[in-house]
JSON list of C-alpha atoms in Angstrom, two decimals:
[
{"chain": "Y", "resi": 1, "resn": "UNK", "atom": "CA", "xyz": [-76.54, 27.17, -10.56]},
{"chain": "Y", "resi": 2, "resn": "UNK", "atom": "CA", "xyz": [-80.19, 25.36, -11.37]},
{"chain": "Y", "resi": 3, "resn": "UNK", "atom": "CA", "xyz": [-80.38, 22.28, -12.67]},
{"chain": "Y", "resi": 4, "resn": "UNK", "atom": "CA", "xyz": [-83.96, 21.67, -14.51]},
{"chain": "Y", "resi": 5, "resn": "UNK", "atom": "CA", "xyz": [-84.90, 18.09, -15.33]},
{"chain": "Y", "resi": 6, "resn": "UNK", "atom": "CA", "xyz": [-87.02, 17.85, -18.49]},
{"chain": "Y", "resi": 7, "resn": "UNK", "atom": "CA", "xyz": [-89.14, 15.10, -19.90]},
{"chain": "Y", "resi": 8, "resn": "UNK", "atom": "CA", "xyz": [-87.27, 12.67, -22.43]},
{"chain": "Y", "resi": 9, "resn": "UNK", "atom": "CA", "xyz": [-89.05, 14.00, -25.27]},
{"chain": "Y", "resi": 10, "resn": "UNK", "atom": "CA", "xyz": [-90.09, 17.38, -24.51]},
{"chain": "Y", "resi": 11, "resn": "UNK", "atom": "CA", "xyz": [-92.37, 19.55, -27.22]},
{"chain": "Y", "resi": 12, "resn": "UNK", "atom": "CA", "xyz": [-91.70, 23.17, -28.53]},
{"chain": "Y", "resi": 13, "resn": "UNK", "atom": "CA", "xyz": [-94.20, 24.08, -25.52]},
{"chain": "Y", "resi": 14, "resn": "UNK", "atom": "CA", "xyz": [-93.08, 22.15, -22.52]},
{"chain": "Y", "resi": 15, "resn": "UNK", "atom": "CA", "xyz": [-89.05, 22.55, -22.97]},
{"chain": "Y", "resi": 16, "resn": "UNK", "atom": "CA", "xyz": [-88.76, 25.38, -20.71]},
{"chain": "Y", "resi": 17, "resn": "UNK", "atom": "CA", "xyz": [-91.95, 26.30, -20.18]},
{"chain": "Y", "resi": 18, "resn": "UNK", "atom": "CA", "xyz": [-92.68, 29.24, -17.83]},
{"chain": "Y", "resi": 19, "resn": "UNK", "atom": "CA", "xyz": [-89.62, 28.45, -15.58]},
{"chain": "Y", "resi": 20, "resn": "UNK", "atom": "CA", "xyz": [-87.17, 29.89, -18.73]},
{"chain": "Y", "resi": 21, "resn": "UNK", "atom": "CA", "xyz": [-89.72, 32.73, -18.97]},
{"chain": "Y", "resi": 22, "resn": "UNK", "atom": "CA", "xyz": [-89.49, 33.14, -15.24]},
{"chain": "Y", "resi": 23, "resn": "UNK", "atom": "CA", "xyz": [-85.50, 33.26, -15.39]},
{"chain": "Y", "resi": 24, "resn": "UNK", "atom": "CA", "xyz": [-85.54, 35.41, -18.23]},
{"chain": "Y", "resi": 25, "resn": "UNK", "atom": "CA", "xyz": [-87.99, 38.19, -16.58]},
{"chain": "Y", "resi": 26, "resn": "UNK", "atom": "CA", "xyz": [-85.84, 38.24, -13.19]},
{"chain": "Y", "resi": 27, "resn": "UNK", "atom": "CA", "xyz": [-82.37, 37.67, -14.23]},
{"chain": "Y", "resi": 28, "resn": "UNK", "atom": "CA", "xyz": [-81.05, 36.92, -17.21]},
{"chain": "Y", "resi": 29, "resn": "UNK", "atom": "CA", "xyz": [-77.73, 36.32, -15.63]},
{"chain": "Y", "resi": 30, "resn": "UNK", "atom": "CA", "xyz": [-79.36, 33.07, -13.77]},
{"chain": "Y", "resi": 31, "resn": "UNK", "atom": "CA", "xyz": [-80.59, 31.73, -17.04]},
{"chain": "Y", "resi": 32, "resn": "UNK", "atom": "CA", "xyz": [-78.01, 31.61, -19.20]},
{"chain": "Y", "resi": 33, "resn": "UNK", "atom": "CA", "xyz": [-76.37, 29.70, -16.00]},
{"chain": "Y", "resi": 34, "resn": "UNK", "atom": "CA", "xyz": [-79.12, 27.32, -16.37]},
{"chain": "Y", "resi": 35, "resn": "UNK", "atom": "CA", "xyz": [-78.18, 23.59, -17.00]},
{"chain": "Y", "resi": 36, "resn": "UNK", "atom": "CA", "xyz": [-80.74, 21.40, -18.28]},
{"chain": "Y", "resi": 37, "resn": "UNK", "atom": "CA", "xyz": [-80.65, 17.86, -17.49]},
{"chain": "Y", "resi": 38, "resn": "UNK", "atom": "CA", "xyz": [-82.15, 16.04, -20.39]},
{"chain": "Y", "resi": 39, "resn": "UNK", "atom": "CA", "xyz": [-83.46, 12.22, -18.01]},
{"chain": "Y", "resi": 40, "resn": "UNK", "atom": "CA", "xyz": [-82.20, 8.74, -20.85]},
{"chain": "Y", "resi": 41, "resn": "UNK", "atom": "CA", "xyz": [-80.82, 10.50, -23.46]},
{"chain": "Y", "resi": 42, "resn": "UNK", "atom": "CA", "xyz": [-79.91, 6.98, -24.84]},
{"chain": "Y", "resi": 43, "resn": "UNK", "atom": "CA", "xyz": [-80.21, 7.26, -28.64]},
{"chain": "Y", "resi": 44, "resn": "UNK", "atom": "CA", "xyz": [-78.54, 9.96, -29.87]},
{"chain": "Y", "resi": 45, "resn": "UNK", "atom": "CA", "xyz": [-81.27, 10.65, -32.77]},
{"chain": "Y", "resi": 46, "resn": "UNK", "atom": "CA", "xyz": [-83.45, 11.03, -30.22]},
{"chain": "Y", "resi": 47, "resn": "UNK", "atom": "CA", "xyz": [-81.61, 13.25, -28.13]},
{"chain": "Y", "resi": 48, "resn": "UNK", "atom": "CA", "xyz": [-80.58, 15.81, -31.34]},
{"chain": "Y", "resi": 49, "resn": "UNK", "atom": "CA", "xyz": [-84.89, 15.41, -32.14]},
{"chain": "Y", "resi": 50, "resn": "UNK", "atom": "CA", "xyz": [-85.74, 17.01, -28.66]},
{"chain": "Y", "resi": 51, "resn": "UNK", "atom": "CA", "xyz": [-82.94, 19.70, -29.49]},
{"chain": "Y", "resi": 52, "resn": "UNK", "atom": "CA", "xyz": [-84.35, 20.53, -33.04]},
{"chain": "Y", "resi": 53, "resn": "UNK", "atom": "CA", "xyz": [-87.21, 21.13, -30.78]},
{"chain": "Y", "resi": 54, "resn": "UNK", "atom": "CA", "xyz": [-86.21, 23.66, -27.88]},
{"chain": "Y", "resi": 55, "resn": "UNK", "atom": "CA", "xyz": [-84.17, 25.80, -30.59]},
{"chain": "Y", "resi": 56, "resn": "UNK", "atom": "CA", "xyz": [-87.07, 28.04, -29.58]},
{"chain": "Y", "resi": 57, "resn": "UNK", "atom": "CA", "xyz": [-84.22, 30.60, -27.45]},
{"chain": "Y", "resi": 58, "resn": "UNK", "atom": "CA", "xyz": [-81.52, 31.84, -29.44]},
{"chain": "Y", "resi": 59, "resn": "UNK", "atom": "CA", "xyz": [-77.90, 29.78, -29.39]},
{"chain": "Y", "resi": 60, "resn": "UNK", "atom": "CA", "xyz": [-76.54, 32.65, -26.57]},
{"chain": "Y", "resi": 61, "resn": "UNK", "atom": "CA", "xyz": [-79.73, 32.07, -24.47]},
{"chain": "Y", "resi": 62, "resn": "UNK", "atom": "CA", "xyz": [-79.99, 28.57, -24.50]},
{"chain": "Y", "resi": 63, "resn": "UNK", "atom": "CA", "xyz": [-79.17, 26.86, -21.38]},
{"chain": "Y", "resi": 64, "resn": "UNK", "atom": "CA", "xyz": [-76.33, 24.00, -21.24]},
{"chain": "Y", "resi": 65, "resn": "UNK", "atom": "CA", "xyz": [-77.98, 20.39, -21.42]},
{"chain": "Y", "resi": 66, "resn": "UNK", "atom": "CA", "xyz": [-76.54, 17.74, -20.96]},
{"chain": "Y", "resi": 67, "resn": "UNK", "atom": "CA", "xyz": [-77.41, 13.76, -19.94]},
{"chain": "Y", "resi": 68, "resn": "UNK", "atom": "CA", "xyz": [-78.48, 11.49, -17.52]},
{"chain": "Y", "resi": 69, "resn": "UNK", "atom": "CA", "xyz": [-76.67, 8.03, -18.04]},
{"chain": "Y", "resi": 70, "resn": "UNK", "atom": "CA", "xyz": [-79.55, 5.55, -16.48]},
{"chain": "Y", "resi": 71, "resn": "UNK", "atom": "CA", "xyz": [-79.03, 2.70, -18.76]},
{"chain": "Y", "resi": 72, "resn": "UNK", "atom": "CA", "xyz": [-76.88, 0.21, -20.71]},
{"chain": "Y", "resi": 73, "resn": "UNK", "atom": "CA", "xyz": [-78.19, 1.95, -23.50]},
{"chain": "Y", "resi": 74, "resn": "UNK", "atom": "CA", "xyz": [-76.91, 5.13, -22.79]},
{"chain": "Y", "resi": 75, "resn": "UNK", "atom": "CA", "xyz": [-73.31, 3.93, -21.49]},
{"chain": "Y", "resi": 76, "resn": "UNK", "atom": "CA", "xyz": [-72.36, 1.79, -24.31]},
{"chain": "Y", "resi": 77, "resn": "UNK", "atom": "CA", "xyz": [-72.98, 4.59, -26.84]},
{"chain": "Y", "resi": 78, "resn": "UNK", "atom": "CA", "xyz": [-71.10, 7.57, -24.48]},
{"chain": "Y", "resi": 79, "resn": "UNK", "atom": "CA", "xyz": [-68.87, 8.72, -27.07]},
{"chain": "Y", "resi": 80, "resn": "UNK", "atom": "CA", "xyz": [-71.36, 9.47, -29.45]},
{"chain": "Y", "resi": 81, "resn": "UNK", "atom": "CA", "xyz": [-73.53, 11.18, -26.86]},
{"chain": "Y", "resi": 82, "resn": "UNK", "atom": "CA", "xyz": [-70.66, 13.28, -25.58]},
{"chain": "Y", "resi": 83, "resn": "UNK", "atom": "CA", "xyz": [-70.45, 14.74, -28.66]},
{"chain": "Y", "resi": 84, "resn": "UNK", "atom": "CA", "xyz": [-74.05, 16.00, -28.41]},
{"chain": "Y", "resi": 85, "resn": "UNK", "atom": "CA", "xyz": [-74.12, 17.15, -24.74]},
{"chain": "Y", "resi": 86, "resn": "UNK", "atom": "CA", "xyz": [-72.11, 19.43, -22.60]},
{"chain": "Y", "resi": 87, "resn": "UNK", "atom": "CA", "xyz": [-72.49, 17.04, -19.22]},
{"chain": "Y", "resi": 88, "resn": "UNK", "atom": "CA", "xyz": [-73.29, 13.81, -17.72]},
{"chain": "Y", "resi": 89, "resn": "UNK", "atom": "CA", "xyz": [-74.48, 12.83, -15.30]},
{"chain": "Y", "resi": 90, "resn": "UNK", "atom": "CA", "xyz": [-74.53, 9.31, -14.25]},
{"chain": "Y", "resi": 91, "resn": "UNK", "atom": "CA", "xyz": [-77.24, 7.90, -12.05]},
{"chain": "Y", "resi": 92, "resn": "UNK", "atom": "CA", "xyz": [-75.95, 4.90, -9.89]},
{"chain": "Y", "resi": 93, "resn": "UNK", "atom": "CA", "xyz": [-79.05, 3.74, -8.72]},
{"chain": "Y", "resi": 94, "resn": "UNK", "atom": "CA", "xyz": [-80.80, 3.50, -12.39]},
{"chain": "Y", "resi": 95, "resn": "UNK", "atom": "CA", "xyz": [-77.67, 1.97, -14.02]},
{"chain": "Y", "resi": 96, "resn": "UNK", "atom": "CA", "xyz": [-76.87, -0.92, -12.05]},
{"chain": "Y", "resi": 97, "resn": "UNK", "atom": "CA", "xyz": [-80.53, -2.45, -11.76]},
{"chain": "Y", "resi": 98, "resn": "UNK", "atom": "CA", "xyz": [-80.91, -2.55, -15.66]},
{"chain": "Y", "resi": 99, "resn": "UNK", "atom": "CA", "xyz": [-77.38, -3.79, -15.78]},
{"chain": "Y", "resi": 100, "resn": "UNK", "atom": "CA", "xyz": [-78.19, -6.47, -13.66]},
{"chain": "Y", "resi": 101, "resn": "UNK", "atom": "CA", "xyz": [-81.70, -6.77, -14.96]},
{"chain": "Y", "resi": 102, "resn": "UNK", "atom": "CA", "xyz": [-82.70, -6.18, -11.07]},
{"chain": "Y", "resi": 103, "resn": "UNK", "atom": "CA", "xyz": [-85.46, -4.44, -9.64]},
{"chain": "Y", "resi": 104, "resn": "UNK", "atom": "CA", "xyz": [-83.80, -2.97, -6.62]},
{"chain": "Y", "resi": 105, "resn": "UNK", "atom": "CA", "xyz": [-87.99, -2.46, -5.61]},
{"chain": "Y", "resi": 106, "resn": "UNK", "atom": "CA", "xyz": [-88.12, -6.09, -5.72]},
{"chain": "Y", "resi": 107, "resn": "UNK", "atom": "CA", "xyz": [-87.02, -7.89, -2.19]},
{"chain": "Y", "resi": 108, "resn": "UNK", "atom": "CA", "xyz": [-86.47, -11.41, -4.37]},
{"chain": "Y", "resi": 109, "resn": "UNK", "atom": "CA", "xyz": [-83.71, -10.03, -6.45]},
{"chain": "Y", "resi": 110, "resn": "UNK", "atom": "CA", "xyz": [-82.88, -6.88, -4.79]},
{"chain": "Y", "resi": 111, "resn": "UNK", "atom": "CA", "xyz": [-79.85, -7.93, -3.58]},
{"chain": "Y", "resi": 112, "resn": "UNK", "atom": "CA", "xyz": [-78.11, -8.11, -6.99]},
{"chain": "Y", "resi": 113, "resn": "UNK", "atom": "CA", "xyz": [-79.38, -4.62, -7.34]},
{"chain": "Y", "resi": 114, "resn": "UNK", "atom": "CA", "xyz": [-76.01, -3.20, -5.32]},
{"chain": "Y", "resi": 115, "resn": "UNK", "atom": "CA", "xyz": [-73.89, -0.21, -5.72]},
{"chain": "Y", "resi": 116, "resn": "UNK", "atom": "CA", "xyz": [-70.98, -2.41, -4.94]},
{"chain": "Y", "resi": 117, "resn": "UNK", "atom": "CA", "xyz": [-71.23, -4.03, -8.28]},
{"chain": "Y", "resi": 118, "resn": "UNK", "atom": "CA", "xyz": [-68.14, -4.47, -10.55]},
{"chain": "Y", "resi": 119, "resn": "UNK", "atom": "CA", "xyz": [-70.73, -3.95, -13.39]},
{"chain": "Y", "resi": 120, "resn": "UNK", "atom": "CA", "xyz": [-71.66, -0.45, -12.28]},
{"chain": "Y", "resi": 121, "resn": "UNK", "atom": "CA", "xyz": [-68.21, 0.81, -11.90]},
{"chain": "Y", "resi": 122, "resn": "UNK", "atom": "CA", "xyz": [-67.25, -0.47, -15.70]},
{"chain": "Y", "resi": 123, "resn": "UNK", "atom": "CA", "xyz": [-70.26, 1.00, -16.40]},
{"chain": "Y", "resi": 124, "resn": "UNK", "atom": "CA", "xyz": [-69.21, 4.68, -14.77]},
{"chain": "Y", "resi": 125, "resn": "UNK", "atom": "CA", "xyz": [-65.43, 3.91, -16.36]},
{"chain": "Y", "resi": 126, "resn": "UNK", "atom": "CA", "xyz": [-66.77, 3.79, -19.81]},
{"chain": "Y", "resi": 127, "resn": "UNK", "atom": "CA", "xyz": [-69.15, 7.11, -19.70]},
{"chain": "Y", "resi": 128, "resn": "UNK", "atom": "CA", "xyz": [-66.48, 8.75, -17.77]},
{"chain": "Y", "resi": 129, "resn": "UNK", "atom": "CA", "xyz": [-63.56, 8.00, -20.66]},
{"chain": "Y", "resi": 130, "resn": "UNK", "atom": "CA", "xyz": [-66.18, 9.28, -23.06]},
{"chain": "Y", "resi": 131, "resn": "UNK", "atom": "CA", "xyz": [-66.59, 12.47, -21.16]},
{"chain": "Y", "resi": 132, "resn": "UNK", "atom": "CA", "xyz": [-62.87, 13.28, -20.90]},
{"chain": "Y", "resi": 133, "resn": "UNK", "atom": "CA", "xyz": [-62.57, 12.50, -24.51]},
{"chain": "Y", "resi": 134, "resn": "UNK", "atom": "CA", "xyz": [-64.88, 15.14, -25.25]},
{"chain": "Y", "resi": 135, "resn": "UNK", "atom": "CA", "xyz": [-63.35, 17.72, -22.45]},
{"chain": "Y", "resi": 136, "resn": "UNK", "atom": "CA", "xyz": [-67.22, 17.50, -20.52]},
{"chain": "Y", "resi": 137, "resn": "UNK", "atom": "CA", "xyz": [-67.73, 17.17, -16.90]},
{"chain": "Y", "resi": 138, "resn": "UNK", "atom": "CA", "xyz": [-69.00, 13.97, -15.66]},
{"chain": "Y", "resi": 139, "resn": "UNK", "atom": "CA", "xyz": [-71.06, 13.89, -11.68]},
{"chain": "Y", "resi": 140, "resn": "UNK", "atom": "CA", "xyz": [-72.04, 10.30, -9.87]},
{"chain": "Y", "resi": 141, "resn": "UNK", "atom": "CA", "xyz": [-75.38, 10.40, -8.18]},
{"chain": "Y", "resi": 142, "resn": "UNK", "atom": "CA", "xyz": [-77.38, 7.75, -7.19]},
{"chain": "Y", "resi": 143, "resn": "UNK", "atom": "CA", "xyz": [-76.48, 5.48, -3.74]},
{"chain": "Y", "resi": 144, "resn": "UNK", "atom": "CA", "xyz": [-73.00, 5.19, -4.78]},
{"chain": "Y", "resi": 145, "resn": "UNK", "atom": "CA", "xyz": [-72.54, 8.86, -4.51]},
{"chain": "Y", "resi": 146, "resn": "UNK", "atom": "CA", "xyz": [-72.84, 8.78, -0.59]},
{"chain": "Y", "resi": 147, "resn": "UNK", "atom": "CA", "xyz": [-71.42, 5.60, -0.21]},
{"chain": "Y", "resi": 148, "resn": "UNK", "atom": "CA", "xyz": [-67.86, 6.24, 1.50]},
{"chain": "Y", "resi": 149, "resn": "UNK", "atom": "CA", "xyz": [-65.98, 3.21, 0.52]},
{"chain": "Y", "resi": 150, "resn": "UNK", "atom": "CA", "xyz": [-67.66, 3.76, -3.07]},
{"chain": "Y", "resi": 151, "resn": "UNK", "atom": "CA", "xyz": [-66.81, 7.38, -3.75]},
{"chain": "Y", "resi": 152, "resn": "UNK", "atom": "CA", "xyz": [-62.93, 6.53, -2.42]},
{"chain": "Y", "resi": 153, "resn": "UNK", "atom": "CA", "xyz": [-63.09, 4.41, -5.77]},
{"chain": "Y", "resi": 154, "resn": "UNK", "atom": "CA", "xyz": [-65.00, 6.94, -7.71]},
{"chain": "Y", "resi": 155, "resn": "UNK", "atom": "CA", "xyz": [-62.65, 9.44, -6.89]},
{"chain": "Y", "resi": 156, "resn": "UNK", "atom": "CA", "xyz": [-59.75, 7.34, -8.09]},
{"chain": "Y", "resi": 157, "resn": "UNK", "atom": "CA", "xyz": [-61.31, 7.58, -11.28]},
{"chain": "Y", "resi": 158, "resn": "UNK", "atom": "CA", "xyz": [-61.13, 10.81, -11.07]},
{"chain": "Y", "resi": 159, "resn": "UNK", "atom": "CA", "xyz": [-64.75, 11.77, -10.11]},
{"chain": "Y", "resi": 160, "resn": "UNK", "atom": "CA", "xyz": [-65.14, 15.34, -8.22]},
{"chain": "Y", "resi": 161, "resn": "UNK", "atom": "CA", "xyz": [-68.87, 15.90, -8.53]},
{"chain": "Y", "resi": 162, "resn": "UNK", "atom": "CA", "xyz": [-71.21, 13.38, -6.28]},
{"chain": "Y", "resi": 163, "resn": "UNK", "atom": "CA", "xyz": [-75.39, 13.92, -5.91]},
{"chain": "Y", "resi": 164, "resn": "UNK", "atom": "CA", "xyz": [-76.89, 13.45, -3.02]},
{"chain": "Y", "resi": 165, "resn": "UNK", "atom": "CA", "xyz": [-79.70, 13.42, -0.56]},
{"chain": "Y", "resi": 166, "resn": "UNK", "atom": "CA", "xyz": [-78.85, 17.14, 1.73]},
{"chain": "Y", "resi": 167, "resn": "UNK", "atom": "CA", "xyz": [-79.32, 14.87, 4.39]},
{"chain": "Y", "resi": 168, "resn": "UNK", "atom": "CA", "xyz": [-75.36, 13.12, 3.32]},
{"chain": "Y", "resi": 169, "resn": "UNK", "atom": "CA", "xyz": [-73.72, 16.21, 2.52]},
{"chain": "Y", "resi": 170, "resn": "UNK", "atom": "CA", "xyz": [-71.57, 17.16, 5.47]},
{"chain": "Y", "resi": 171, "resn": "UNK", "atom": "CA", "xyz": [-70.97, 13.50, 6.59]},
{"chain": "Y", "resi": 172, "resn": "UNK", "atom": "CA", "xyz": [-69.49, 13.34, 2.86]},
{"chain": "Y", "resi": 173, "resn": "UNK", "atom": "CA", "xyz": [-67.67, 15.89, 2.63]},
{"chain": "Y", "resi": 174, "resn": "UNK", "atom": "CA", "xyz": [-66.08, 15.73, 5.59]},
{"chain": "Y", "resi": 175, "resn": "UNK", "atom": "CA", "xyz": [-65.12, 11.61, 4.78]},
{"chain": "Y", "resi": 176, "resn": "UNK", "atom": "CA", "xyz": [-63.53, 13.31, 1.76]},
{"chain": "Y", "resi": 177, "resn": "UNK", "atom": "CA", "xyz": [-61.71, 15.77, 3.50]},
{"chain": "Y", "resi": 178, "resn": "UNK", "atom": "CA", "xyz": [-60.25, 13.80, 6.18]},
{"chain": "Y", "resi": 179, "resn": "UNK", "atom": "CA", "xyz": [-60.18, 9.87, 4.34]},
{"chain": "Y", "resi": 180, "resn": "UNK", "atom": "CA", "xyz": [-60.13, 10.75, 0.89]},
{"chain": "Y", "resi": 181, "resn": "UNK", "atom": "CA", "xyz": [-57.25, 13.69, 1.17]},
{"chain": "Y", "resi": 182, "resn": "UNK", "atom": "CA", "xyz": [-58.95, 16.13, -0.51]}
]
C-alpha cells in the first residue's frame, strides 16, 4: 500500500499530480490502493474545500484519504471529521507540543513536550472513540509509537497500527510479540 502526503490545501493541479498519473499508467491496481494522507485536516470546511477540489478522478478511481490529527484543533472536532475521512492518523509528536503549548525544538520548555503526557493520551482516546464511531481505522505515529511502555497503553486502547522510524521496527514488534501478547 502507498501512502502519499499532500499539502493542506492542495489545487486541482497539485492533488495528485504526476504520481496518480504515474500509478495510473503502470498499474491501476496500485492506485486505487492508494491512501492519501491529507497533513491538519482541522476544520472540516476546509477539509470538504480541498475535496471539491481533487474530484478531478472519478469516485471508483479516487484514492482513500483520510487525516492527520496534529492538533487540538483537529482532536476536539474528531467526530465531525470522521465523518469526512476514511482514516486517521494521529501524530504523537505534533499533538502533544500544541497541547502543551511546547516547542519540543525548544531546550527551555522541551521537557513538557513528552510522549508520556496524560494530555496526549486523552487526546489519542478522544480521536480514537470518534474513529470507532464511524467504523474507520485509527494508526499512532509520532515518538509514542516506538515507545514500549507507551504502545503497551496504546494497545489497551485498542491501537494495532504504530508509525515508525524502519530503524524501530523489529525491536517493536518483537516487544509486542513477546511483552505485549500479541
Amino acid at each position: 500500500m502507498i501512502l502519499a502526503s499532500l499539502p493542506p490545501n492542495p489545487t486541482m493541479s497539485d492533488t495528485c499530480g504526476s504520481a496518480c498519473s504515474d500509478l495510473e499508467r503502470d498499474d491501476q491496481a496500485a492506485f486505487q490502493q492508494t491512501r492519501h494522507l491529507r497533513p491538519d485536516v482541522a476544520i472540516v470546511l476546509r477539509y470538504r474545500t480541498s475535496m471539491v477540489r481533487s474530484s478531478i478522478h472519478a469516485e471508483a478511481e479516487r484514492p482513500a484519504i483520510g487525516s492527520t490529527i496534529e492538533t487540538p484543533a483537529s482532536v476536539l472536532p474528531a467526530h465531525e471529521l470522521a465523518e469526512e475521512v476514511v482514516f486517521f492518523s494521529t501524530d504523537t509528536n505534533d499533538v502533544t507540543q500544541y497541547i502543551m503549548a511546547a516547542d519540543r525544538l525548544n531546550p527551555n520548555v522541551a521537557g513538557l513536550s513528552r510522549p508520556e503526557n496524560p494530555a496526549l493520551f486523552q487526546a489519542i482516546t478522544m480521536t480514537r472513540a470518534a474513529a470507532m464511531a464511524r467504523g474507520i481505522p485509527i494508526s499512532v505515529c509520532g515518538e509514542a509509537a516506538s515507545n514500549p511502555p507507551i504502545i503497551t497503553k496504546l494497545l489497551s486502547f485498542g491501537i494495532r497500527s504504530l508509525s515508525m522510524s524502519p530503524s524501530s521496527i523489529l525491536r517493536i514488534k518483537q516487544f509486542v510479540r513477546e511483552e505485549a501478547g500479541l
